[in-house]
Amino acid sequence: MLTSLAIRNVVLIEALDLEFGAGLSVLTGETGAGKSILLDSLGLALGARADSGLVRAGEAQASVVASFDPPAVDHRATALLIENGIDIEPGEPLLIRRLVKADGGSRAFVNDQPCSAALLRDLGGSLVEIHGQHDDRGLLNPRGHRALLDSYGRCEAGAIAAAHGAWRAATTALAEARTIVANAARDRDYLTHAVEELRKFAPEAGEEATLAEERATMQKGARLTDDLSAVSDCLTGSDGGLAQLRQAARRLDRIAGEEPLLTAVLEALDRAVVEAGEAEDRLAEAAEALSFDPARLDAIETRLFDLRGLARKHQVAPDDLAALRDEMAAKLAAIEGGEEHIAALEKDVAAKAAAYRAAAQALSAERQLAAGRLDAAVAGELAPLKLDAARFRTVVAPLDEGQWSAQGMDRVEFEISTNPGAPFAPLAKIASGGELSRFILALKVALAERGGADTLIFDEIDRGVGGAVADAIGERLARLAQSNQILVVTHSPQVAARGAGHMLIAKSSDGTVTRTGVHALSDAERREEIARMLSGAEITAEARAQAERLLEA
């Protein structure tokens, strides 16, 4: 619900702060007082095109701030804010601010966060509908008619949405399977050769690193073999260093007792024999570790060369060859079992399509019944609104299969015929603004609480009518105001008397500056304003008495 509107420097409005309540609020005033400026200001906040001509003369910019009650969690406005990353504080009002510069350009903010004009239009359309001279095409847009009819008729669309999703998923799976089989069949010969080659070669993940490490070890052994052999010759054998040490130790052992100093020499020589023996053992172990088989080295180098060659051929890493083999084998298997798989998917698609059609046909039948009830409800509202020659109908027509969706296979549109014998046409093509507003009112009353914005604004809905028709308009506006916030710009005293609140729009001038202002009327002021609307410039006692009777009624 719209709670307040703050306007600064818009045409004749210098500064204006308005508060709005629930129910029916009426705005009256002399022709030319500035009612259109007020609606233009609100339209600006709701995403209308920003025109620099709206900026008051001599000012740098104009601004409008509209405040709304916090939208409910399931309200479309809440979904729009979440989708566009606009922060929502629980319990805090929704603030929309629009700035227009005198030199062109505009800026928009929602809860003090910048937003696009497109978001502002969507958000404004979910919060307020304006009907009349400034109609924003709320109910006139056929894209929303199907949802309104479903809401009115309580047509449950959940089952058809699920059926449509299942059908589309099955269709996608079939298309993907056909693409895979077609591509695989085209490459059958290549796949057959490649899979056979890879199976025969039998690559393994990690094989390249293992082979390269083994080859490096063998190459190192080949490089050190001569040196190890020479070292071994120096140590081992009958003439080797270790044999010479042992022989020296034996001779020294026989004469060590002759001289104390020789005992120390013998001990040192024994230690040298032990160390040399350990060195001989380590040398043997190293020789064994670095030993290699030339045939094995040749086989490793050949395998490594072929492995890397296959990887280059298939443009993958050597470690990915095994996975590539399995992938290609799966494609071959898909060719062999593809037709059977596709046949099963085709049956699934047919079954899902049949389920969707059944659900869509059931929904279409519900919509047809709801359309009949809605047509009758609107027809009952037309005669009292001086539209007794007009006819209204809800068209529920089948769509082409390519247009079927999660909302069904129907096109829904509201149409009218304004005169006997005249063809039916869309609501938007009606000629008279007053007739259009009354049609919208009749439709809104028939739809009651079924969808739409919470705030409705009717601009001069009573134009060109009076008496009983004006009274019927006022009665229906009051009835509609039981479930919606209604603002109506009116010249009809019968409509004005129905309001829960009454604002007077007036223009004033001090000789140099002209301003438009809005004043909330007290009960006494309200009686006087309705009397003025009844009698004109000179308010008579009879007009005051009639105004009193209208207010009491």
CSV table of N, CA, C and O in Angstrom, one decimal, residues 448-486:
chain,number,residue,atom,x,y,z
A,448,ALA,N,-12.2,-9.0,-8.0
A,448,ALA,CA,-12.2,-8.8,-6.5
A,448,ALA,C,-10.7,-8.9,-6.1
A,448,ALA,O,-9.8,-8.2,-6.5
A,449,GLU,N,-10.4,-9.9,-5.2
A,449,GLU,CA,-9.1,-10.0,-4.6
A,449,GLU,C,-8.1,-10.9,-5.4
A,449,GLU,O,-7.1,-11.3,-4.9
A,450,ARG,N,-8.5,-11.2,-6.6
A,450,ARG,CA,-7.7,-12.2,-7.4
A,450,ARG,C,-6.6,-11.5,-8.1
A,450,ARG,O,-6.7,-11.2,-9.3
A,451,GLY,N,-5.5,-11.3,-7.5
A,451,GLY,CA,-4.3,-10.8,-8.1
A,451,GLY,C,-4.3,-9.3,-8.4
A,451,GLY,O,-5.2,-8.6,-8.1
A,452,GLY,N,-3.2,-8.9,-9.0
A,452,GLY,CA,-3.1,-7.5,-9.3
A,452,GLY,C,-2.3,-6.7,-8.2
A,452,GLY,O,-2.0,-7.2,-7.2
A,453,ALA,N,-2.2,-5.4,-8.5
A,453,ALA,CA,-1.4,-4.6,-7.5
A,453,ALA,C,-2.3,-4.3,-6.3
A,453,ALA,O,-3.6,-4.3,-6.4
A,454,ASP,N,-1.7,-3.9,-5.2
A,454,ASP,CA,-2.5,-3.6,-4.0
A,454,ASP,C,-3.1,-2.2,-4.1
A,454,ASP,O,-4.1,-1.9,-3.4
A,455,THR,N,-2.5,-1.3,-4.8
A,455,THR,CA,-3.0,0.1,-4.9
A,455,THR,C,-3.4,0.3,-6.4
A,455,THR,O,-2.7,0.1,-7.3
A,456,LEU,N,-4.7,0.8,-6.5
A,456,LEU,CA,-5.3,1.1,-7.8
A,456,LEU,C,-5.6,2.6,-7.8
A,456,LEU,O,-6.2,3.2,-6.9
A,457,ILE,N,-5.3,3.2,-8.9
A,457,ILE,CA,-5.6,4.7,-9.1
A,457,ILE,C,-6.4,4.8,-10.4
A,457,ILE,O,-6.1,4.3,-11.5
A,458,PHE,N,-7.6,5.4,-10.2
A,458,PHE,CA,-8.5,5.7,-11.3
A,458,PHE,C,-8.5,7.2,-11.5
A,458,PHE,O,-8.9,8.0,-10.7
A,459,ASP,N,-8.2,7.6,-12.8
A,459,ASP,CA,-8.1,9.0,-13.1
A,459,ASP,C,-9.4,9.4,-13.9
A,459,ASP,O,-9.5,9.0,-15.0
A,460,GLU,N,-10.2,10.2,-13.2
A,460,GLU,CA,-11.5,10.7,-13.9
A,460,GLU,C,-12.3,9.6,-14.5
A,460,GLU,O,-12.7,9.6,-15.7
A,461,ILE,N,-12.5,8.5,-13.7
A,461,ILE,CA,-13.2,7.4,-14.2
A,461,ILE,C,-14.7,7.7,-14.4
A,461,ILE,O,-15.4,7.1,-15.2
A,462,ASP,N,-15.2,8.8,-13.8
A,462,ASP,CA,-16.6,9.3,-14.0
A,462,ASP,C,-16.7,10.3,-15.1
A,462,ASP,O,-17.8,11.0,-15.1
A,463,ARG,N,-15.7,10.5,-15.9
A,463,ARG,CA,-15.8,11.5,-16.9
A,463,ARG,C,-17.0,11.3,-17.9
A,463,ARG,O,-17.2,10.2,-18.4
A,464,GLY,N,-17.8,12.3,-18.0
A,464,GLY,CA,-18.9,12.2,-19.0
A,464,GLY,C,-20.2,11.5,-18.4
A,464,GLY,O,-21.1,11.3,-19.2
A,465,VAL,N,-20.2,11.2,-17.2
A,465,VAL,CA,-21.4,10.5,-16.6
A,465,VAL,C,-21.8,11.3,-15.3
A,465,VAL,O,-21.0,12.1,-14.8
A,466,GLY,N,-22.9,11.0,-14.8
A,466,GLY,CA,-23.4,11.7,-13.6
A,466,GLY,C,-24.6,10.9,-13.0
A,466,GLY,O,-24.9,9.8,-13.5
A,467,GLY,N,-25.2,11.4,-12.0
A,467,GLY,CA,-26.4,10.8,-11.5
A,467,GLY,C,-26.2,9.4,-11.0
A,467,GLY,O,-25.2,9.1,-10.2
A,468,ALA,N,-27.1,8.5,-11.4
A,468,ALA,CA,-27.1,7.1,-11.0
A,468,ALA,C,-25.8,6.4,-11.4
A,468,ALA,O,-25.3,5.6,-10.7
A,469,VAL,N,-25.3,6.7,-12.6
A,469,VAL,CA,-24.1,6.1,-13.0
A,469,VAL,C,-22.9,6.5,-12.2
A,469,VAL,O,-22.1,5.6,-11.7
A,470,ALA,N,-22.8,7.7,-11.9
A,470,ALA,CA,-21.7,8.2,-11.0
A,470,ALA,C,-21.8,7.5,-9.6
A,470,ALA,O,-20.8,7.2,-9.0
A,471,ASP,N,-23.1,7.4,-9.1
A,471,ASP,CA,-23.3,6.8,-7.8
A,471,ASP,C,-22.9,5.3,-7.9
A,471,ASP,O,-22.3,4.8,-6.9
A,472,ALA,N,-23.2,4.6,-9.0
A,472,ALA,CA,-22.8,3.2,-9.2
A,472,ALA,C,-21.3,3.1,-9.2
A,472,ALA,O,-20.7,2.1,-8.7
A,473,ILE,N,-20.6,4.1,-9.9
A,473,ILE,CA,-19.1,4.0,-9.9
A,473,ILE,C,-18.6,4.2,-8.5
A,473,ILE,O,-17.7,3.4,-8.0
A,474,GLY,N,-19.2,5.1,-7.7
A,474,GLY,CA,-18.7,5.3,-6.3
A,474,GLY,C,-18.9,4.1,-5.5
A,474,GLY,O,-18.1,3.7,-4.7
A,475,GLU,N,-20.1,3.5,-5.6
A,475,GLU,CA,-20.4,2.3,-4.9
A,475,GLU,C,-19.4,1.1,-5.1
A,475,GLU,O,-19.0,0.5,-4.2
A,476,ARG,N,-19.1,1.0,-6.4
A,476,ARG,CA,-18.1,-0.1,-6.8
A,476,ARG,C,-16.7,0.2,-6.3
A,476,ARG,O,-15.9,-0.7,-6.0
A,477,LEU,N,-16.3,1.5,-6.4
A,477,LEU,CA,-15.0,1.9,-5.9
A,477,LEU,C,-14.9,1.6,-4.4
A,477,LEU,O,-13.9,1.1,-3.9
A,478,ALA,N,-16.0,1.9,-3.7
A,478,ALA,CA,-16.0,1.7,-2.2
A,478,ALA,C,-15.9,0.2,-2.0
A,478,ALA,O,-15.2,-0.3,-1.0
A,479,ARG,N,-16.6,-0.6,-2.8
A,479,ARG,CA,-16.6,-2.0,-2.6
A,479,ARG,C,-15.2,-2.6,-2.9
A,479,ARG,O,-14.7,-3.4,-2.1
A,480,LEU,N,-14.6,-2.1,-3.9
A,480,LEU,CA,-13.2,-2.5,-4.3
A,480,LEU,C,-12.2,-2.1,-3.2
A,480,LEU,O,-11.2,-2.8,-3.0
A,481,ALA,N,-12.5,-1.0,-2.6
A,481,ALA,CA,-11.6,-0.5,-1.5
A,481,ALA,C,-11.6,-1.3,-0.3
A,481,ALA,O,-10.8,-1.1,0.6
A,482,GLN,N,-12.5,-2.2,-0.2
A,482,GLN,CA,-12.5,-3.1,1.0
A,482,GLN,C,-11.3,-4.1,1.0
A,482,GLN,O,-10.9,-4.6,2.0
A,483,SER,N,-10.8,-4.3,-0.2
A,483,SER,CA,-9.7,-5.3,-0.3
A,483,SER,C,-8.4,-4.6,-1.0
A,483,SER,O,-7.4,-5.2,-1.0
A,484,ASN,N,-8.6,-3.4,-1.5
A,484,ASN,CA,-7.4,-2.7,-2.1
A,484,ASN,C,-7.4,-1.3,-1.6
A,484,ASN,O,-8.4,-0.7,-1.2
A,485,GLN,N,-6.3,-0.6,-1.8
A,485,GLN,CA,-6.2,0.8,-1.6
A,485,GLN,C,-6.5,1.4,-2.9
A,485,GLN,O,-6.0,1.1,-3.9
A,486,ILE,N,-7.5,2.3,-2.9
A,486,ILE,CA,-8.0,3.0,-4.1
A,486,ILE,C,-7.8,4.5,-4.0
A,486,ILE,O,-8.2,5.1,-3.0
